[in-house]
Amino acid sequence: MPGSDWVLHVDLDQFIAAVEVARRPELRGRPVVVGGAGDPTLRAVVATASYEAREFGVHSGMPLRLAKKRCPDAVFLPSDPPAYEEVSAHVMDVLRELPAVVEVLGWDEAFLGARTDDPEALADAARRAVKAATGLECSVGIGDNKLRAKLATGFAKPAGVYRLTRDNWVEVMAGRPVTALWGIGSRTAAKLAELGIGTVAGLARAEPAALAARFGPATGPHLRRLALGAGDTDVTATPWVAKSRSRETTFQRDLTDPEEIRQEVRLLARRVVEDVRAEGRPATRVVVKVRFVPFSTRTRGVSLAEPTMEVDRIEDAAVAALAGFDGTRAVRLLGVRAEFAGGPP
């Protein structure tokens, strides 16, 4: 077949906010914030914000109350996951009509694998097809592997197309901070900074032995490969399946009684078990998330002796994970996540 093999990353712009605006066209052009029950006087966090709201410094994960302070004129809306799932499924069906293999990553993104001599034309076709079918805008990154395609999407936003390959990798990425790489967050960046590494170029030049000593024999070399732009090229049409099911609650008053906190964790665990059984896949690990006052979040997990859907075992595992936290601090949010085989490590 003519052409070369390419990976495209399709990312729906401000997806959740865009779905809400599509349902309420009168909100177009206004700052929109989605999260919790849509009431900024209650404790909850931002699920997503429209570009207009982001201009005021509003971003995902921010408390709704702070979002309200930064953007008093924003429209606050409750989160509606079933609606987002429905729109997402429609978008993925549209992408599957293109001459490409589609690998779904989640609600708002997918990889396309294609052999073509004009990847930009395919990217434009994807953007036009999604726009025509749903009214939603998307950005498309083009790469010679998944890592570069994913990063390219960031340069394509909003509603554009960008190509990032080995040919322009150094020019585009060398001077950027290590957090610009897919998979490196602030904690890993802080550890790299301790080694005197702050940029992608610095990480690419780092001694593999030093990275292995600091991060382990697998993770250390992996970080350097990220800085070199190495990545997987295999795009598969295997249906996307959830890696976990979770429930969480933000409390309108701080919890300080350890027994009350344990009971809330047990309640969340029982709700998660309902989701696990509906999924029909036993859990292999249970993770508890705690957000302490004022706003620091920690997680701890417990691996199960064997996969299970039994409520007592999942409850007990959640309580065991909870026991690893500081029991003297006030709590504003609790969450319980059941992970399936093949889920997050």
Short mmCIF file of C-alpha atoms in Angstrom, two decimals:
data_model
loop_
_atom_site.label_atom_id
_atom_site.label_comp_id
_atom_site.label_asym_id
_atom_site.label_seq_id
_atom_site.Cartn_x
_atom_site.Cartn_y
_atom_site.Cartn_z
CA MET A 1 0.00 0.00 0.00
CA PRO A 2 1.21 3.56 -0.71
CA GLY A 3 2.03 6.02 2.03
CA SER A 4 3.59 5.78 5.48
CA ASP A 5 2.24 4.61 8.82
CA TRP A 6 1.02 7.42 11.08
CA VAL A 7 -0.54 7.78 14.51
CA LEU A 8 -3.12 10.52 15.01
CA HIS A 9 -4.43 11.60 18.39
CA VAL A 10 -7.93 13.07 18.34
CA ASP A 11 -8.86 15.12 21.40
CA LEU A 12 -12.26 16.75 21.80
CA ASP A 13 -11.78 20.36 22.88
CA GLN A 14 -13.18 21.28 26.33
CA PHE A 15 -15.37 18.20 25.89
CA ILE A 16 -17.71 18.32 28.88
CA ALA A 17 -18.22 22.08 28.65
CA ALA A 18 -18.74 21.76 24.89
CA VAL A 19 -21.45 19.14 25.37
CA GLU A 20 -23.24 21.41 27.81
CA VAL A 21 -23.01 24.40 25.46
CA ALA A 22 -24.33 22.26 22.60
CA ARG A 23 -27.36 21.49 24.75
CA ARG A 24 -27.71 25.16 25.70
CA PRO A 25 -26.65 27.26 22.69
CA GLU A 26 -27.44 30.46 24.55
CA LEU A 27 -24.30 29.80 26.64
CA ARG A 28 -21.97 29.96 23.64
CA GLY A 29 -19.21 32.49 24.25
CA ARG A 30 -19.88 32.67 27.98
CA PRO A 31 -17.66 31.25 30.73
CA VAL A 32 -19.06 27.84 31.70
CA VAL A 33 -17.92 25.73 34.64
CA VAL A 34 -19.13 22.15 35.14
CA GLY A 35 -18.75 20.22 38.38
CA GLY A 36 -20.54 18.67 41.32
CA ALA A 37 -24.15 19.71 41.61
CA GLY A 38 -23.43 22.96 39.79
CA ASP A 39 -23.67 24.99 43.00
CA PRO A 40 -20.49 26.92 43.83
CA THR A 41 -21.64 27.45 47.40
CA LEU A 42 -21.26 23.70 47.98
CA ARG A 43 -18.04 21.78 48.25
CA ALA A 44 -17.09 20.23 44.92
CA VAL A 45 -14.42 20.62 42.28
CA VAL A 46 -14.41 21.72 38.66
CA ALA A 47 -14.80 18.84 36.19
CA THR A 48 -14.06 21.11 33.25
CA ALA A 49 -14.21 24.74 32.28
CA SER A 50 -14.82 26.40 28.93
CA TYR A 51 -11.98 28.35 27.34
CA GLU A 52 -13.76 31.57 28.34
CA ALA A 53 -13.64 30.48 31.99
CA ARG A 54 -10.03 29.33 31.72
CA GLU A 55 -9.04 32.86 30.82
CA PHE A 56 -9.89 33.75 34.42
CA GLY A 57 -7.63 31.01 35.78
CA VAL A 58 -10.36 28.40 36.28
CA HIS A 59 -9.18 24.82 35.70
CA SER A 60 -10.13 21.21 36.36
CA GLY A 61 -9.74 20.07 39.95
CA MET A 62 -10.17 23.57 41.38
CA PRO A 63 -12.77 24.02 44.15
CA LEU A 64 -15.98 25.46 42.77
CA ARG A 65 -15.90 28.20 45.39
CA LEU A 66 -12.51 29.38 44.16
CA ALA A 67 -13.74 29.18 40.56
CA LYS A 68 -16.62 31.45 41.53
CA LYS A 69 -14.21 33.98 43.06
CA ARG A 70 -12.04 34.00 39.96
CA CYS A 71 -14.94 34.18 37.53
CA PRO A 72 -18.05 35.57 39.26
CA ASP A 73 -20.02 35.76 36.02
CA ALA A 74 -19.48 32.10 35.07
CA VAL A 75 -22.43 29.80 34.49
CA PHE A 76 -22.14 26.81 36.84
CA LEU A 77 -23.70 23.51 35.72
CA PRO A 78 -23.98 20.07 37.32
CA SER A 79 -22.02 17.17 35.90
CA ASP A 80 -24.06 14.76 33.74
CA PRO A 81 -21.91 11.66 32.98
CA PRO A 82 -24.60 9.71 31.05
CA ALA A 83 -24.91 12.58 28.56
CA TYR A 84 -21.14 12.70 28.06
CA GLU A 85 -20.96 8.93 27.55
CA GLU A 86 -23.67 9.12 24.89
CA VAL A 87 -21.96 11.91 22.96
CA SER A 88 -18.58 10.20 23.28
CA ALA A 89 -19.95 6.97 21.81
CA HIS A 90 -21.35 8.93 18.87
CA VAL A 91 -18.00 10.61 18.23
CA MET A 92 -16.14 7.29 18.28
CA ASP A 93 -18.61 5.81 15.81
CA VAL A 94 -17.95 8.77 13.51
CA LEU A 95 -14.19 8.21 13.74
CA ARG A 96 -14.64 4.54 12.89
CA GLU A 97 -16.04 5.55 9.51
CA LEU A 98 -12.63 6.97 8.56
CA PRO A 99 -9.96 4.84 6.82
CA ALA A 100 -8.12 4.22 10.08
CA VAL A 101 -7.95 1.92 13.09
CA VAL A 102 -9.54 3.59 16.12
CA GLU A 103 -8.28 2.98 19.66
CA VAL A 104 -10.52 4.68 22.22
CA LEU A 105 -8.73 6.14 25.24
CA GLY A 106 -11.71 7.56 27.11
CA TRP A 107 -14.65 9.90 26.72
CA ASP A 108 -12.83 12.57 24.80
CA GLU A 109 -9.81 11.09 23.05
CA ALA A 110 -8.73 8.34 20.70
CA PHE A 111 -5.74 7.25 18.64
CA LEU A 112 -6.09 6.66 14.92
CA GLY A 113 -3.68 4.38 13.13
CA ALA A 114 -3.47 4.87 9.38
CA ARG A 115 -1.28 4.37 6.34
CA THR A 116 -1.44 7.49 4.23
CA ASP A 117 0.77 9.90 2.31
CA ASP A 118 -1.19 12.89 3.67
CA PRO A 119 -1.85 12.63 7.43
CA GLU A 120 -2.93 16.28 7.58
CA ALA A 121 -5.73 15.54 5.13
CA LEU A 122 -6.89 12.66 7.33
CA ALA A 123 -6.70 14.89 10.41
CA ASP A 124 -8.81 17.55 8.70
CA ALA A 125 -11.30 14.87 7.61
CA ALA A 126 -11.61 13.70 11.22
CA ARG A 127 -12.19 17.25 12.45
CA ARG A 128 -14.82 17.95 9.80
CA ALA A 129 -16.64 14.65 10.37
CA VAL A 130 -16.87 15.16 14.15
CA LYS A 131 -18.00 18.78 13.68
CA ALA A 132 -20.67 17.82 11.15
CA ALA A 133 -22.04 14.95 13.23
CA THR A 134 -21.95 16.47 16.71
CA GLY A 135 -21.17 20.17 16.45
CA LEU A 136 -18.09 19.61 18.61
CA GLU A 137 -14.59 20.81 17.81
CA CYS A 138 -11.57 18.58 18.14
CA SER A 139 -7.82 18.96 17.85
CA VAL A 140 -5.63 16.39 16.13
CA GLY A 141 -1.98 15.62 16.79
CA ILE A 142 0.02 13.76 14.16
CA GLY A 143 3.03 11.67 15.10
CA ASP A 144 5.22 8.77 14.16
CA ASN A 145 4.27 7.13 17.48
CA LYS A 146 1.65 7.51 20.20
CA LEU A 147 3.77 9.69 22.48
CA ARG A 148 4.49 12.26 19.80
CA ALA A 149 0.92 12.24 18.51
CA LYS A 150 -0.42 12.81 22.03
CA LEU A 151 1.96 15.69 22.68
CA ALA A 152 1.27 17.18 19.25
CA THR A 153 -2.37 17.62 20.20
CA GLY A 154 -1.38 20.15 22.83
CA PHE A 155 0.18 22.32 20.14
CA ALA A 156 -2.91 21.84 17.92
CA LYS A 157 -5.39 23.24 20.43
CA PRO A 158 -7.84 24.69 19.98
CA ALA A 159 -9.42 23.10 16.91
CA GLY A 160 -6.23 22.66 14.93
CA VAL A 161 -3.75 20.13 13.56
CA TYR A 162 -0.07 19.76 14.44
CA ARG A 163 2.65 17.30 13.43
CA LEU A 164 5.41 16.21 15.85
CA THR A 165 7.92 13.59 14.68
CA ARG A 166 11.56 12.69 15.08
CA ASP A 167 12.32 15.36 12.48
CA ASN A 168 11.20 18.29 14.67
CA TRP A 169 11.30 16.67 18.13
CA VAL A 170 14.47 18.41 19.32
CA GLU A 171 13.46 21.77 17.88
CA VAL A 172 10.04 21.70 19.55
CA MET A 173 10.67 19.84 22.79
CA ALA A 174 14.30 20.19 23.89
CA GLY A 175 13.90 23.39 25.90
CA ARG A 176 10.57 22.54 27.46
CA PRO A 177 10.19 21.44 31.11
CA VAL A 178 10.06 17.71 31.78
CA THR A 179 6.39 18.08 32.77
CA ALA A 180 5.67 18.69 29.08
CA LEU A 181 6.19 14.97 28.55
CA TRP A 182 3.19 12.63 28.71
CA GLY A 183 3.49 10.68 31.95
CA ILE A 184 5.71 13.04 33.98
CA GLY A 185 3.92 14.94 36.71
CA SER A 186 5.01 17.40 39.35
CA ARG A 187 6.27 14.79 41.81
CA THR A 188 8.51 13.09 39.28
CA ALA A 189 9.65 16.50 38.06
CA ALA A 190 10.64 17.43 41.61
CA LYS A 191 12.72 14.26 41.92
CA LEU A 192 14.38 14.97 38.58
CA ALA A 193 15.13 18.50 39.75
CA GLU A 194 17.06 17.01 42.65
CA LEU A 195 19.32 15.44 40.01
CA GLY A 196 19.70 18.79 38.27
CA ILE A 197 17.36 17.83 35.44
CA GLY A 198 14.70 20.34 34.47
CA THR A 199 14.26 20.17 30.71
CA VAL A 200 13.48 17.52 28.14
CA ALA A 201 16.97 17.93 26.69
CA GLY A 202 18.51 17.50 30.13
CA LEU A 203 16.56 14.30 30.70
CA ALA A 204 17.55 12.98 27.28
CA ARG A 205 21.23 13.52 28.16
CA ALA A 206 20.95 12.01 31.65
CA GLU A 207 22.99 8.98 32.59
CA PRO A 208 20.74 5.89 32.51
CA ALA A 209 22.49 4.49 35.58
CA ALA A 210 21.73 7.63 37.61
CA LEU A 211 18.08 7.53 36.60
CA ALA A 212 17.84 3.84 37.43
CA ALA A 213 19.37 4.44 40.84
CA ARG A 214 16.85 7.17 41.63
CA PHE A 215 13.68 5.79 40.03
CA GLY A 216 14.32 2.06 39.70
CA PRO A 217 15.65 -0.15 36.89
CA ALA A 218 12.43 0.05 34.87
CA THR A 219 11.13 3.57 35.50
CA GLY A 220 14.48 5.37 35.23
CA PRO A 221 15.31 4.27 31.67
CA HIS A 222 11.65 4.74 30.71
CA LEU A 223 11.82 8.42 31.65
CA ARG A 224 14.84 8.90 29.41
CA ARG A 225 13.06 7.18 26.53
CA LEU A 226 10.19 9.64 26.95
CA ALA A 227 12.64 12.52 26.61
CA LEU A 228 13.99 10.97 23.41
CA GLY A 229 10.46 10.83 22.02
CA ALA A 230 10.28 7.05 21.91
CA GLY A 231 6.81 5.53 21.98
CA ASP A 232 4.51 2.73 20.94
CA THR A 233 3.31 2.69 17.34
CA ASP A 234 0.70 -0.05 17.68
CA VAL A 235 -2.87 1.22 17.41
CA THR A 236 -5.46 -1.48 18.09
CA ALA A 237 -9.22 -1.51 17.75
CA THR A 238 -9.68 -3.41 21.00
CA PRO A 239 -12.78 -1.94 22.64
CA TRP A 240 -12.06 0.43 25.48
CA VAL A 241 -13.03 -0.97 28.88
CA ALA A 242 -12.97 0.71 32.24
CA LYS A 243 -9.87 -0.06 34.32
CA SER A 244 -11.70 0.70 37.55
CA ARG A 245 -14.91 1.85 39.15
CA SER A 246 -15.00 4.51 41.82
CA ARG A 247 -17.24 6.54 44.04
CA GLU A 248 -16.45 9.62 46.06
CA THR A 249 -18.17 12.14 48.26
CA THR A 250 -17.30 15.73 49.12
CA PHE A 251 -18.63 16.59 52.56
CA GLN A 252 -20.22 19.95 53.27
CA ARG A 253 -18.74 19.83 56.77
CA ASP A 254 -15.31 18.52 57.73
CA LEU A 255 -15.20 15.01 59.17
CA THR A 256 -13.05 14.64 62.28
CA ASP A 257 -14.45 11.53 64.00
CA PRO A 258 -12.38 8.47 62.92
CA GLU A 259 -15.35 6.13 63.29
CA GLU A 260 -17.56 8.34 61.14
CA ILE A 261 -14.81 8.44 58.48
CA ARG A 262 -14.58 4.64 58.53
CA GLN A 263 -18.33 4.31 58.14
CA GLU A 264 -18.33 6.67 55.18
CA VAL A 265 -15.57 4.63 53.55
CA ARG A 266 -17.59 1.45 54.09
CA LEU A 267 -20.63 3.10 52.53
CA LEU A 268 -18.61 4.17 49.49
CA ALA A 269 -17.13 0.68 49.22
CA ARG A 270 -20.60 -0.85 49.16
CA ARG A 271 -21.62 1.53 46.36
CA VAL A 272 -18.49 0.58 44.43
CA VAL A 273 -19.34 -3.11 44.82
CA GLU A 274 -22.66 -2.42 43.10
CA ASP A 275 -20.72 -0.95 40.16
CA VAL A 276 -18.24 -3.83 40.16
CA ARG A 277 -21.05 -6.38 40.00
CA ALA A 278 -22.77 -4.44 37.23
CA GLU A 279 -19.47 -4.47 35.34
CA GLY A 280 -19.25 -8.23 35.87
CA ARG A 281 -15.51 -8.08 36.55
CA PRO A 282 -13.99 -8.85 39.96
CA ALA A 283 -11.77 -6.33 41.66
CA THR A 284 -8.09 -7.02 42.27
CA ARG A 285 -7.17 -3.88 44.20
CA VAL A 286 -8.94 -1.28 46.32
CA VAL A 287 -7.75 2.32 46.60
CA VAL A 288 -8.95 4.97 49.05
CA LYS A 289 -8.63 8.68 48.30
CA VAL A 290 -8.68 11.22 51.12
CA ARG A 291 -8.72 14.98 50.71
CA PHE A 292 -7.67 16.63 53.93
CA VAL A 293 -8.41 20.17 55.04
CA PRO A 294 -7.62 22.55 53.47
CA PHE A 295 -7.03 20.81 50.13
CA SER A 296 -4.29 18.16 50.11
CA THR A 297 -5.20 14.84 48.49
CA ARG A 298 -3.59 11.45 49.13
CA THR A 299 -4.32 7.88 48.00
CA ARG A 300 -3.47 4.47 49.40
CA GLY A 301 -4.23 1.06 47.93
CA VAL A 302 -4.51 -2.54 49.06
CA SER A 303 -4.13 -5.50 46.71
CA LEU A 304 -6.63 -8.30 47.22
CA ALA A 305 -5.46 -11.87 47.79
CA GLU A 306 -7.60 -12.95 44.84
CA PRO A 307 -10.10 -11.22 42.52
CA THR A 308 -13.46 -10.71 44.18
CA MET A 309 -16.88 -9.09 43.99
CA GLU A 310 -17.66 -9.85 47.63
CA VAL A 311 -18.80 -6.78 49.52
CA ASP A 312 -17.21 -7.74 52.86
CA ARG A 313 -13.76 -8.26 51.35
CA ILE A 314 -13.83 -5.03 49.39
CA GLU A 315 -15.13 -3.10 52.40
CA ASP A 316 -12.40 -4.54 54.63
CA ALA A 317 -9.74 -3.72 52.06
CA ALA A 318 -10.96 -0.13 51.89
CA VAL A 319 -10.83 0.21 55.69
CA ALA A 320 -7.34 -1.32 55.69
CA ALA A 321 -6.22 1.26 53.12
CA LEU A 322 -7.79 4.03 55.20
CA ALA A 323 -5.77 2.91 58.22
CA GLY A 324 -2.62 4.05 56.46
CA PHE A 325 -3.62 7.70 56.67
CA ASP A 326 -3.11 10.22 59.46
CA GLY A 327 -6.28 9.79 61.54
CA THR A 328 -5.91 13.13 63.31
CA ARG A 329 -6.56 15.40 60.31
CA ALA A 330 -9.95 16.73 59.27
CA VAL A 331 -11.35 15.27 56.04
CA ARG A 332 -13.36 17.04 53.35
CA LEU A 333 -13.53 14.28 50.68
CA LEU A 334 -13.41 10.49 50.61
CA GLY A 335 -13.27 8.18 47.62
CA VAL A 336 -13.04 4.43 47.06
CA ARG A 337 -11.84 2.87 43.79
CA ALA A 338 -11.95 -0.80 42.82
CA GLU A 339 -9.43 -1.70 40.14
CA PHE A 340 -9.77 -4.59 37.74
CA ALA A 341 -7.05 -6.89 36.42
CA GLY A 342 -4.91 -4.94 34.00
CA GLY A 343 -5.84 -1.62 35.62
CA PRO A 344 -3.51 1.07 36.95
CA PRO A 345 -0.47 -0.22 38.85
#
